[in-house]
């Protein structure tokens, strides 16, 4: 009788030698995956650590009737208005060191599905308006997580291209220069939602603001300084310098109270002056 030869192959056709190579390949993949993950999370906190004093300065007192959900992202805070599908305001600290980051700008905008009323890319697509950052991407290049977070639509408003790439963008660059000069800034900006906004974009009918505001505090300057800006959502005649106003004026237009944690004498002084040339 012919003897049956012993077949070392298992039922699915692998020899022990093949199985060994598969184990080695799996180990290599795990090592590579671990290395990629480690690079992606290195030095990136879930929320940027902010000292108590700075956090208090970033808090804005808004009317109780204003719809608001507070969201802490890495590097900035958003008061989001679900009815308007955009932020009431965005606040952040910008330090000298953070202006030197090397994280590349991402290109894809994201809907934050955790936040009720967050707009979608479909709302902006072919709308004729830019996806205008409030906390700018160039201020978040110190952290990959911060860069990702600033592309959520909770940080975005419909902006005319003439504003976004004009006076607004130039003011963002100027703020980075000021952060280098004074060590750090506290910045708050957003759309003026107290005005009528008859124009809307997209399936969700996101209202298009007619104006935007920004307030900037250099608390470490000697003496401390603050300045405000109000810009039309379009071409800004005279540029950012002509749009400069007292912080008191921004408070009047928006109904918000900025930097209320400052001692009263300092708050009153910095908010009642507008000296662009001193910056």
PDB file of C-alpha atoms in Angstrom:
ATOM      1  CA  UNK A   1       0.000   0.000   0.000  1.00  0.00           C
ATOM      2  CA  UNK A   2       1.283   3.453  -0.910  1.00  0.00           C
ATOM      3  CA  UNK A   3       1.989   5.539   2.169  1.00  0.00           C
ATOM      4  CA  UNK A   4       0.409   9.013   2.445  1.00  0.00           C
ATOM      5  CA  UNK A   5       3.076  11.655   2.685  1.00  0.00           C
ATOM      6  CA  UNK A   6       2.891  14.054   5.634  1.00  0.00           C
ATOM      7  CA  UNK A   7       1.996  17.583   4.503  1.00  0.00           C
ATOM      8  CA  UNK A   8       3.377  20.284   6.773  1.00  0.00           C
ATOM      9  CA  UNK A   9       1.013  22.871   5.310  1.00  0.00           C
ATOM     10  CA  UNK A  10      -1.918  23.908   7.500  1.00  0.00           C
ATOM     11  CA  UNK A  11      -5.488  23.900   6.221  1.00  0.00           C
ATOM     12  CA  UNK A  12      -5.232  27.335   4.558  1.00  0.00           C
ATOM     13  CA  UNK A  13      -2.026  26.540   2.719  1.00  0.00           C
ATOM     14  CA  UNK A  14       0.609  28.199   4.951  1.00  0.00           C
ATOM     15  CA  UNK A  15       3.769  26.428   5.933  1.00  0.00           C
ATOM     16  CA  UNK A  16       5.392  27.204   9.306  1.00  0.00           C
ATOM     17  CA  UNK A  17       7.947  29.251   7.360  1.00  0.00           C
ATOM     18  CA  UNK A  18       5.191  31.394   5.813  1.00  0.00           C
ATOM     19  CA  UNK A  19       3.557  31.855   9.202  1.00  0.00           C
ATOM     20  CA  UNK A  20       6.832  33.106  10.640  1.00  0.00           C
ATOM     21  CA  UNK A  21       7.185  35.723   7.916  1.00  0.00           C
ATOM     22  CA  UNK A  22       3.589  36.846   8.529  1.00  0.00           C
ATOM     23  CA  UNK A  23       4.312  37.349  12.224  1.00  0.00           C
ATOM     24  CA  UNK A  24       7.424  39.387  11.406  1.00  0.00           C
ATOM     25  CA  UNK A  25       5.468  41.541   8.930  1.00  0.00           C
ATOM     26  CA  UNK A  26       2.738  42.149  11.501  1.00  0.00           C
ATOM     27  CA  UNK A  27       5.316  43.237  14.075  1.00  0.00           C
ATOM     28  CA  UNK A  28       6.901  45.639  11.612  1.00  0.00           C
ATOM     29  CA  UNK A  29       3.500  47.165  10.834  1.00  0.00           C
ATOM     30  CA  UNK A  30       2.798  47.615  14.534  1.00  0.00           C
ATOM     31  CA  UNK A  31       6.119  49.355  15.063  1.00  0.00           C
ATOM     32  CA  UNK A  32       5.518  51.692  12.110  1.00  0.00           C
ATOM     33  CA  UNK A  33       1.978  52.434  13.245  1.00  0.00           C
ATOM     34  CA  UNK A  34       3.223  53.205  16.733  1.00  0.00           C
ATOM     35  CA  UNK A  35       5.889  55.548  15.368  1.00  0.00           C
ATOM     36  CA  UNK A  36       3.339  57.398  13.213  1.00  0.00           C
ATOM     37  CA  UNK A  37       0.957  57.740  16.148  1.00  0.00           C
ATOM     38  CA  UNK A  38       3.707  58.953  18.446  1.00  0.00           C
ATOM     39  CA  UNK A  39       4.670  61.656  15.933  1.00  0.00           C
ATOM     40  CA  UNK A  40       1.060  62.714  15.504  1.00  0.00           C
ATOM     41  CA  UNK A  41       0.477  63.285  19.220  1.00  0.00           C
ATOM     42  CA  UNK A  42       3.866  64.537  20.349  1.00  0.00           C
ATOM     43  CA  UNK A  43       3.630  67.596  22.539  1.00  0.00           C
ATOM     44  CA  UNK A  44      -0.025  68.144  21.620  1.00  0.00           C
ATOM     45  CA  UNK A  45      -2.350  68.673  24.584  1.00  0.00           C
ATOM     46  CA  UNK A  46      -6.082  68.058  24.304  1.00  0.00           C
ATOM     47  CA  UNK A  47      -6.594  71.617  25.503  1.00  0.00           C
ATOM     48  CA  UNK A  48      -3.817  74.199  25.678  1.00  0.00           C
ATOM     49  CA  UNK A  49      -2.908  74.841  29.334  1.00  0.00           C
ATOM     50  CA  UNK A  50      -3.943  78.401  30.180  1.00  0.00           C
ATOM     51  CA  UNK A  51      -3.247  80.134  33.466  1.00  0.00           C
ATOM     52  CA  UNK A  52      -6.145  81.491  35.508  1.00  0.00           C
ATOM     53  CA  UNK A  53      -5.422  85.141  34.727  1.00  0.00           C
ATOM     54  CA  UNK A  54      -5.315  84.582  30.960  1.00  0.00           C
ATOM     55  CA  UNK A  55      -8.444  82.444  31.010  1.00  0.00           C
ATOM     56  CA  UNK A  56     -10.299  85.198  32.839  1.00  0.00           C
ATOM     57  CA  UNK A  57      -9.193  87.752  30.239  1.00  0.00           C
ATOM     58  CA  UNK A  58     -10.486  85.496  27.452  1.00  0.00           C
ATOM     59  CA  UNK A  59     -13.948  85.360  29.022  1.00  0.00           C
ATOM     60  CA  UNK A  60     -16.469  87.712  27.444  1.00  0.00           C
ATOM     61  CA  UNK A  61     -19.656  88.847  29.136  1.00  0.00           C
ATOM     62  CA  UNK A  62     -22.480  88.597  26.611  1.00  0.00           C
ATOM     63  CA  UNK A  63     -26.223  89.350  26.935  1.00  0.00           C
ATOM     64  CA  UNK A  64     -28.202  86.539  28.542  1.00  0.00           C
ATOM     65  CA  UNK A  65     -30.499  86.481  25.512  1.00  0.00           C
ATOM     66  CA  UNK A  66     -27.617  85.539  23.192  1.00  0.00           C
ATOM     67  CA  UNK A  67     -27.610  81.849  22.260  1.00  0.00           C
ATOM     68  CA  UNK A  68     -24.202  80.409  23.204  1.00  0.00           C
ATOM     69  CA  UNK A  69     -22.433  77.083  23.598  1.00  0.00           C
ATOM     70  CA  UNK A  70     -18.910  77.357  24.984  1.00  0.00           C
ATOM     71  CA  UNK A  71     -16.337  75.060  23.365  1.00  0.00           C
ATOM     72  CA  UNK A  72     -12.706  74.707  24.444  1.00  0.00           C
ATOM     73  CA  UNK A  73     -10.460  73.726  21.554  1.00  0.00           C
ATOM     74  CA  UNK A  74      -6.693  73.414  21.609  1.00  0.00           C
ATOM     75  CA  UNK A  75      -5.409  76.983  21.597  1.00  0.00           C
ATOM     76  CA  UNK A  76      -8.709  78.880  21.504  1.00  0.00           C
ATOM     77  CA  UNK A  77     -12.231  79.094  22.919  1.00  0.00           C
ATOM     78  CA  UNK A  78     -15.462  79.517  20.964  1.00  0.00           C
ATOM     79  CA  UNK A  79     -18.825  80.914  21.987  1.00  0.00           C
ATOM     80  CA  UNK A  80     -20.957  79.254  19.304  1.00  0.00           C
ATOM     81  CA  UNK A  81     -24.386  80.474  18.231  1.00  0.00           C
ATOM     82  CA  UNK A  82     -26.419  77.540  16.912  1.00  0.00           C
ATOM     83  CA  UNK A  83     -29.153  79.831  15.559  1.00  0.00           C
ATOM     84  CA  UNK A  84     -26.651  81.813  13.464  1.00  0.00           C
ATOM     85  CA  UNK A  85     -24.487  78.743  12.677  1.00  0.00           C
ATOM     86  CA  UNK A  86     -21.289  80.656  13.467  1.00  0.00           C
ATOM     87  CA  UNK A  87     -19.467  81.927  16.532  1.00  0.00           C
ATOM     88  CA  UNK A  88     -20.539  84.864  18.670  1.00  0.00           C
ATOM     89  CA  UNK A  89     -16.848  85.256  19.314  1.00  0.00           C
ATOM     90  CA  UNK A  90     -13.552  83.354  19.385  1.00  0.00           C
ATOM     91  CA  UNK A  91     -10.886  84.108  22.011  1.00  0.00           C
ATOM     92  CA  UNK A  92      -7.262  83.018  22.290  1.00  0.00           C
ATOM     93  CA  UNK A  93      -3.863  83.922  23.677  1.00  0.00           C
ATOM     94  CA  UNK A  94      -1.068  84.369  21.153  1.00  0.00           C
ATOM     95  CA  UNK A  95       2.469  84.208  22.497  1.00  0.00           C
ATOM     96  CA  UNK A  96       5.782  85.111  20.923  1.00  0.00           C
ATOM     97  CA  UNK A  97       6.810  81.427  20.765  1.00  0.00           C
ATOM     98  CA  UNK A  98       3.584  80.374  19.059  1.00  0.00           C
ATOM     99  CA  UNK A  99       4.252  82.646  16.086  1.00  0.00           C
ATOM    100  CA  UNK A 100       7.289  80.483  15.249  1.00  0.00           C
ATOM    101  CA  UNK A 101       5.449  77.181  14.759  1.00  0.00           C
ATOM    102  CA  UNK A 102       6.139  74.979  11.730  1.00  0.00           C
ATOM    103  CA  UNK A 103       2.959  72.896  11.457  1.00  0.00           C
ATOM    104  CA  UNK A 104       1.743  73.125   7.843  1.00  0.00           C
ATOM    105  CA  UNK A 105      -1.662  74.606   7.113  1.00  0.00           C
ATOM    106  CA  UNK A 106      -4.317  71.987   6.497  1.00  0.00           C
ATOM    107  CA  UNK A 107      -6.713  72.367   3.572  1.00  0.00           C
ATOM    108  CA  UNK A 108      -9.904  70.586   4.581  1.00  0.00           C
ATOM    109  CA  UNK A 109     -12.617  72.295   6.626  1.00  0.00           C
ATOM    110  CA  UNK A 110     -14.561  70.156   9.073  1.00  0.00           C
ATOM    111  CA  UNK A 111     -18.035  70.036  10.567  1.00  0.00           C
ATOM    112  CA  UNK A 112     -17.936  69.527  14.326  1.00  0.00           C
ATOM    113  CA  UNK A 113     -20.836  67.123  14.683  1.00  0.00           C
ATOM    114  CA  UNK A 114     -20.612  67.387  18.471  1.00  0.00           C
ATOM    115  CA  UNK A 115     -21.898  70.958  18.218  1.00  0.00           C
ATOM    116  CA  UNK A 116     -25.529  71.647  17.399  1.00  0.00           C
ATOM    117  CA  UNK A 117     -25.972  74.016  14.470  1.00  0.00           C
ATOM    118  CA  UNK A 118     -22.439  73.698  13.108  1.00  0.00           C
ATOM    119  CA  UNK A 119     -22.331  74.598   9.414  1.00  0.00           C
ATOM    120  CA  UNK A 120     -21.105  72.227   6.715  1.00  0.00           C
ATOM    121  CA  UNK A 121     -18.891  72.616   3.661  1.00  0.00           C
ATOM    122  CA  UNK A 122     -22.016  72.507   1.492  1.00  0.00           C
ATOM    123  CA  UNK A 123     -23.122  75.800   3.041  1.00  0.00           C
ATOM    124  CA  UNK A 124     -20.017  77.574   1.736  1.00  0.00           C
ATOM    125  CA  UNK A 125     -19.441  75.736  -1.528  1.00  0.00           C
ATOM    126  CA  UNK A 126     -20.041  78.041  -4.512  1.00  0.00           C
ATOM    127  CA  UNK A 127     -21.533  80.642  -2.156  1.00  0.00           C
ATOM    128  CA  UNK A 128     -19.255  83.435  -3.315  1.00  0.00           C
ATOM    129  CA  UNK A 129     -17.916  83.845   0.239  1.00  0.00           C
ATOM    130  CA  UNK A 130     -14.669  82.687   1.798  1.00  0.00           C
ATOM    131  CA  UNK A 131     -14.549  80.345   4.762  1.00  0.00           C
ATOM    132  CA  UNK A 132     -13.182  83.052   7.022  1.00  0.00           C
ATOM    133  CA  UNK A 133     -11.192  81.943  10.068  1.00  0.00           C
ATOM    134  CA  UNK A 134     -11.721  83.828  13.298  1.00  0.00           C
ATOM    135  CA  UNK A 135      -8.748  82.249  15.104  1.00  0.00           C
ATOM    136  CA  UNK A 136      -6.391  82.171  12.085  1.00  0.00           C
ATOM    137  CA  UNK A 137      -4.515  79.073  11.008  1.00  0.00           C
ATOM    138  CA  UNK A 138      -1.204  80.963  11.123  1.00  0.00           C
ATOM    139  CA  UNK A 139      -1.718  81.525  14.867  1.00  0.00           C
ATOM    140  CA  UNK A 140      -2.128  77.771  15.414  1.00  0.00           C
ATOM    141  CA  UNK A 141       0.942  76.418  13.605  1.00  0.00           C
ATOM    142  CA  UNK A 142       2.594  75.586  16.957  1.00  0.00           C
ATOM    143  CA  UNK A 143       0.401  72.453  17.313  1.00  0.00           C
ATOM    144  CA  UNK A 144      -1.030  69.935  14.860  1.00  0.00           C
ATOM    145  CA  UNK A 145      -4.111  69.558  17.058  1.00  0.00           C
ATOM    146  CA  UNK A 146      -4.632  73.319  17.249  1.00  0.00           C
ATOM    147  CA  UNK A 147      -4.249  73.530  13.464  1.00  0.00           C
ATOM    148  CA  UNK A 148      -6.850  70.795  12.983  1.00  0.00           C
ATOM    149  CA  UNK A 149      -9.260  72.375  15.473  1.00  0.00           C
ATOM    150  CA  UNK A 150      -9.189  75.820  13.857  1.00  0.00           C
ATOM    151  CA  UNK A 151     -10.588  74.312  10.646  1.00  0.00           C
ATOM    152  CA  UNK A 152     -13.868  73.351  12.318  1.00  0.00           C
ATOM    153  CA  UNK A 153     -16.758  75.421  11.014  1.00  0.00           C
ATOM    154  CA  UNK A 154     -17.394  76.542  14.587  1.00  0.00           C
ATOM    155  CA  UNK A 155     -14.413  78.872  13.988  1.00  0.00           C
ATOM    156  CA  UNK A 156     -15.566  80.006  10.545  1.00  0.00           C
ATOM    157  CA  UNK A 157     -17.780  82.824   9.211  1.00  0.00           C
ATOM    158  CA  UNK A 158     -18.820  83.860   5.679  1.00  0.00           C
ATOM    159  CA  UNK A 159     -16.344  86.567   4.670  1.00  0.00           C
ATOM    160  CA  UNK A 160     -16.071  88.572   1.488  1.00  0.00           C
ATOM    161  CA  UNK A 161     -12.776  87.729  -0.207  1.00  0.00           C
ATOM    162  CA  UNK A 162     -11.833  91.403  -0.282  1.00  0.00           C
ATOM    163  CA  UNK A 163     -11.956  91.420   3.531  1.00  0.00           C
ATOM    164  CA  UNK A 164     -10.483  87.971   4.167  1.00  0.00           C
ATOM    165  CA  UNK A 165      -7.432  88.500   1.971  1.00  0.00           C
ATOM    166  CA  UNK A 166      -7.314  92.243   2.553  1.00  0.00           C
ATOM    167  CA  UNK A 167      -7.548  94.265   5.769  1.00  0.00           C
ATOM    168  CA  UNK A 168      -8.598  91.275   7.929  1.00  0.00           C
ATOM    169  CA  UNK A 169      -5.650  89.158   6.831  1.00  0.00           C
ATOM    170  CA  UNK A 170      -3.262  92.088   7.260  1.00  0.00           C
ATOM    171  CA  UNK A 171      -4.544  92.669  10.791  1.00  0.00           C
ATOM    172  CA  UNK A 172      -3.917  88.987  11.606  1.00  0.00           C
ATOM    173  CA  UNK A 173      -0.321  89.361  10.433  1.00  0.00           C
ATOM    174  CA  UNK A 174       0.040  92.592  12.414  1.00  0.00           C
ATOM    175  CA  UNK A 175      -1.151  90.814  15.570  1.00  0.00           C
ATOM    176  CA  UNK A 176       1.643  88.245  15.154  1.00  0.00           C
ATOM    177  CA  UNK A 177       4.135  91.113  14.957  1.00  0.00           C
ATOM    178  CA  UNK A 178       2.654  92.623  18.109  1.00  0.00           C
ATOM    179  CA  UNK A 179       2.853  89.265  19.907  1.00  0.00           C
ATOM    180  CA  UNK A 180       6.588  89.165  19.138  1.00  0.00           C
ATOM    181  CA  UNK A 181       7.002  92.731  20.385  1.00  0.00           C
ATOM    182  CA  UNK A 182       5.020  92.434  23.618  1.00  0.00           C
ATOM    183  CA  UNK A 183       5.462  88.732  24.437  1.00  0.00           C
ATOM    184  CA  UNK A 184       1.786  87.793  24.345  1.00  0.00           C
ATOM    185  CA  UNK A 185      -1.641  89.077  23.344  1.00  0.00           C
ATOM    186  CA  UNK A 186      -5.198  88.214  24.288  1.00  0.00           C
ATOM    187  CA  UNK A 187      -7.362  88.435  21.150  1.00  0.00           C
ATOM    188  CA  UNK A 188     -11.138  88.223  20.759  1.00  0.00           C
ATOM    189  CA  UNK A 189     -12.915  88.504  17.422  1.00  0.00           C
ATOM    190  CA  UNK A 190     -16.093  87.553  15.640  1.00  0.00           C
ATOM    191  CA  UNK A 191     -18.997  88.676  13.485  1.00  0.00           C
ATOM    192  CA  UNK A 192     -21.295  91.499  14.545  1.00  0.00           C
ATOM    193  CA  UNK A 193     -24.473  89.481  15.014  1.00  0.00           C
ATOM    194  CA  UNK A 194     -26.535  92.315  16.524  1.00  0.00           C
ATOM    195  CA  UNK A 195     -27.247  93.774  13.077  1.00  0.00           C
ATOM    196  CA  UNK A 196     -29.711  92.627  10.443  1.00  0.00           C
ATOM    197  CA  UNK A 197     -28.248  89.927   8.201  1.00  0.00           C
ATOM    198  CA  UNK A 198     -30.693  89.523   5.299  1.00  0.00           C
ATOM    199  CA  UNK A 199     -28.298  87.551   3.079  1.00  0.00           C
ATOM    200  CA  UNK A 200     -27.762  83.837   3.756  1.00  0.00           C
ATOM    201  CA  UNK A 201     -25.735  81.077   2.130  1.00  0.00           C
ATOM    202  CA  UNK A 202     -26.104  77.321   1.716  1.00  0.00           C
ATOM    203  CA  UNK A 203     -28.772  74.754   2.534  1.00  0.00           C
ATOM    204  CA  UNK A 204     -28.629  75.704   6.218  1.00  0.00           C
ATOM    205  CA  UNK A 205     -29.081  79.409   5.408  1.00  0.00           C
ATOM    206  CA  UNK A 206     -26.016  80.641   7.275  1.00  0.00           C
ATOM    207  CA  UNK A 207     -26.453  84.420   7.779  1.00  0.00           C
ATOM    208  CA  UNK A 208     -23.768  86.624   6.229  1.00  0.00           C
ATOM    209  CA  UNK A 209     -22.532  89.253   8.720  1.00  0.00           C
ATOM    210  CA  UNK A 210     -22.278  92.827   7.526  1.00  0.00           C
ATOM    211  CA  UNK A 211     -19.358  93.632   9.849  1.00  0.00           C
ATOM    212  CA  UNK A 212     -16.672  91.944  11.955  1.00  0.00           C
ATOM    213  CA  UNK A 213     -14.889  93.014  15.120  1.00  0.00           C
ATOM    214  CA  UNK A 214     -11.570  92.305  16.812  1.00  0.00           C
ATOM    215  CA  UNK A 215     -10.184  93.472  20.164  1.00  0.00           C
ATOM    216  CA  UNK A 216      -6.538  93.029  21.179  1.00  0.00           C
ATOM    217  CA  UNK A 217      -4.995  93.363  24.647  1.00  0.00           C
ATOM    218  CA  UNK A 218      -1.252  93.635  25.291  1.00  0.00           C
ATOM    219  CA  UNK A 219      -1.294  93.194  29.059  1.00  0.00           C
ATOM    220  CA  UNK A 220       2.495  92.917  29.319  1.00  0.00           C
ATOM    221  CA  UNK A 221       3.164  96.200  27.548  1.00  0.00           C
ATOM    222  CA  UNK A 222       4.330  99.073  29.736  1.00  0.00           C
ATOM    223  CA  UNK A 223       1.751 100.442  30.240  1.00  0.00           C
ATOM    224  CA  UNK A 224      -0.873  97.833  29.186  1.00  0.00           C
ATOM    225  CA  UNK A 225      -2.656  98.653  25.910  1.00  0.00           C
ATOM    226  CA  UNK A 226      -5.802  97.582  24.102  1.00  0.00           C
ATOM    227  CA  UNK A 227      -7.268  98.403  20.718  1.00  0.00           C
ATOM    228  CA  UNK A 228     -10.380  97.477  18.763  1.00  0.00           C
ATOM    229  CA  UNK A 229     -11.309  97.139  15.098  1.00  0.00           C
ATOM    230  CA  UNK A 230     -14.619  97.105  13.240  1.00  0.00           C
ATOM    231  CA  UNK A 231     -14.501  96.164   9.551  1.00  0.00           C
ATOM    232  CA  UNK A 232     -17.175  96.011   6.884  1.00  0.00           C
ATOM    233  CA  UNK A 233     -17.559  92.610   5.236  1.00  0.00           C
ATOM    234  CA  UNK A 234     -15.998  93.755   1.992  1.00  0.00           C
ATOM    235  CA  UNK A 235     -13.254  96.099   0.921  1.00  0.00           C
ATOM    236  CA  UNK A 236     -12.111  98.212   3.880  1.00  0.00           C
ATOM    237  CA  UNK A 237     -11.377 101.733   2.681  1.00  0.00           C
ATOM    238  CA  UNK A 238      -8.204 103.011   4.308  1.00  0.00           C
ATOM    239  CA  UNK A 239      -7.251  99.538   5.571  1.00  0.00           C
ATOM    240  CA  UNK A 240      -6.965  98.317   9.122  1.00  0.00           C
ATOM    241  CA  UNK A 241      -5.666 101.614  10.502  1.00  0.00           C
ATOM    242  CA  UNK A 242      -8.853 103.383   9.436  1.00  0.00           C
ATOM    243  CA  UNK A 243     -10.884 100.561  11.021  1.00  0.00           C
ATOM    244  CA  UNK A 244      -9.211 101.001  14.421  1.00  0.00           C
ATOM    245  CA  UNK A 245     -11.530 102.102  17.248  1.00  0.00           C
ATOM    246  CA  UNK A 246     -11.652 102.131  21.024  1.00  0.00           C
ATOM    247  CA  UNK A 247     -12.583  98.841  22.693  1.00  0.00           C
ATOM    248  CA  UNK A 248     -15.460 100.801  24.231  1.00  0.00           C
ATOM    249  CA  UNK A 249     -16.837 101.309  20.716  1.00  0.00           C
ATOM    250  CA  UNK A 250     -16.673  97.576  19.960  1.00  0.00           C
ATOM    251  CA  UNK A 251     -18.545  96.933  23.202  1.00  0.00           C
ATOM    252  CA  UNK A 252     -21.222  99.434  22.168  1.00  0.00           C
ATOM    253  CA  UNK A 253     -21.683  97.805  18.759  1.00  0.00           C
ATOM    254  CA  UNK A 254     -21.673  94.179  19.938  1.00  0.00           C
ATOM    255  CA  UNK A 255     -23.225  94.468  23.398  1.00  0.00           C
ATOM    256  CA  UNK A 256     -20.272  92.448  24.782  1.00  0.00           C
ATOM    257  CA  UNK A 257     -18.036  93.288  27.732  1.00  0.00           C
ATOM    258  CA  UNK A 258     -14.344  92.520  27.119  1.00  0.00           C
ATOM    259  CA  UNK A 259     -11.471  92.166  29.598  1.00  0.00           C
ATOM    260  CA  UNK A 260     -13.778  92.620  32.588  1.00  0.00           C
ATOM    261  CA  UNK A 261     -11.326  90.774  34.874  1.00  0.00           C
ATOM    262  CA  UNK A 262      -8.859  93.667  34.644  1.00  0.00           C
ATOM    263  CA  UNK A 263      -8.741  96.057  37.590  1.00  0.00           C
ATOM    264  CA  UNK A 264     -11.332  98.764  36.897  1.00  0.00           C
ATOM    265  CA  UNK A 265      -8.821 101.585  36.571  1.00  0.00           C
ATOM    266  CA  UNK A 266      -6.747  99.668  34.001  1.00  0.00           C
ATOM    267  CA  UNK A 267      -9.800  98.417  32.104  1.00  0.00           C
ATOM    268  CA  UNK A 268     -11.280 101.905  31.857  1.00  0.00           C
ATOM    269  CA  UNK A 269      -7.990 103.361  30.639  1.00  0.00           C
ATOM    270  CA  UNK A 270      -7.103 100.765  28.002  1.00  0.00           C
ATOM    271  CA  UNK A 271     -10.641 100.512  26.638  1.00  0.00           C
ATOM    272  CA  UNK A 272     -11.140 104.255  26.271  1.00  0.00           C
ATOM    273  CA  UNK A 273      -8.100 104.937  24.090  1.00  0.00           C
ATOM    274  CA  UNK A 274      -7.271 104.137  20.476  1.00  0.00           C
ATOM    275  CA  UNK A 275      -3.691 104.881  19.503  1.00  0.00           C
ATOM    276  CA  UNK A 276      -2.831 102.693  16.520  1.00  0.00           C
ATOM    277  CA  UNK A 277       0.473 104.500  16.043  1.00  0.00           C
ATOM    278  CA  UNK A 278       1.605 103.478  19.553  1.00  0.00           C
ATOM    279  CA  UNK A 279       1.382  99.809  18.671  1.00  0.00           C
TER     280      UNK A 279
END
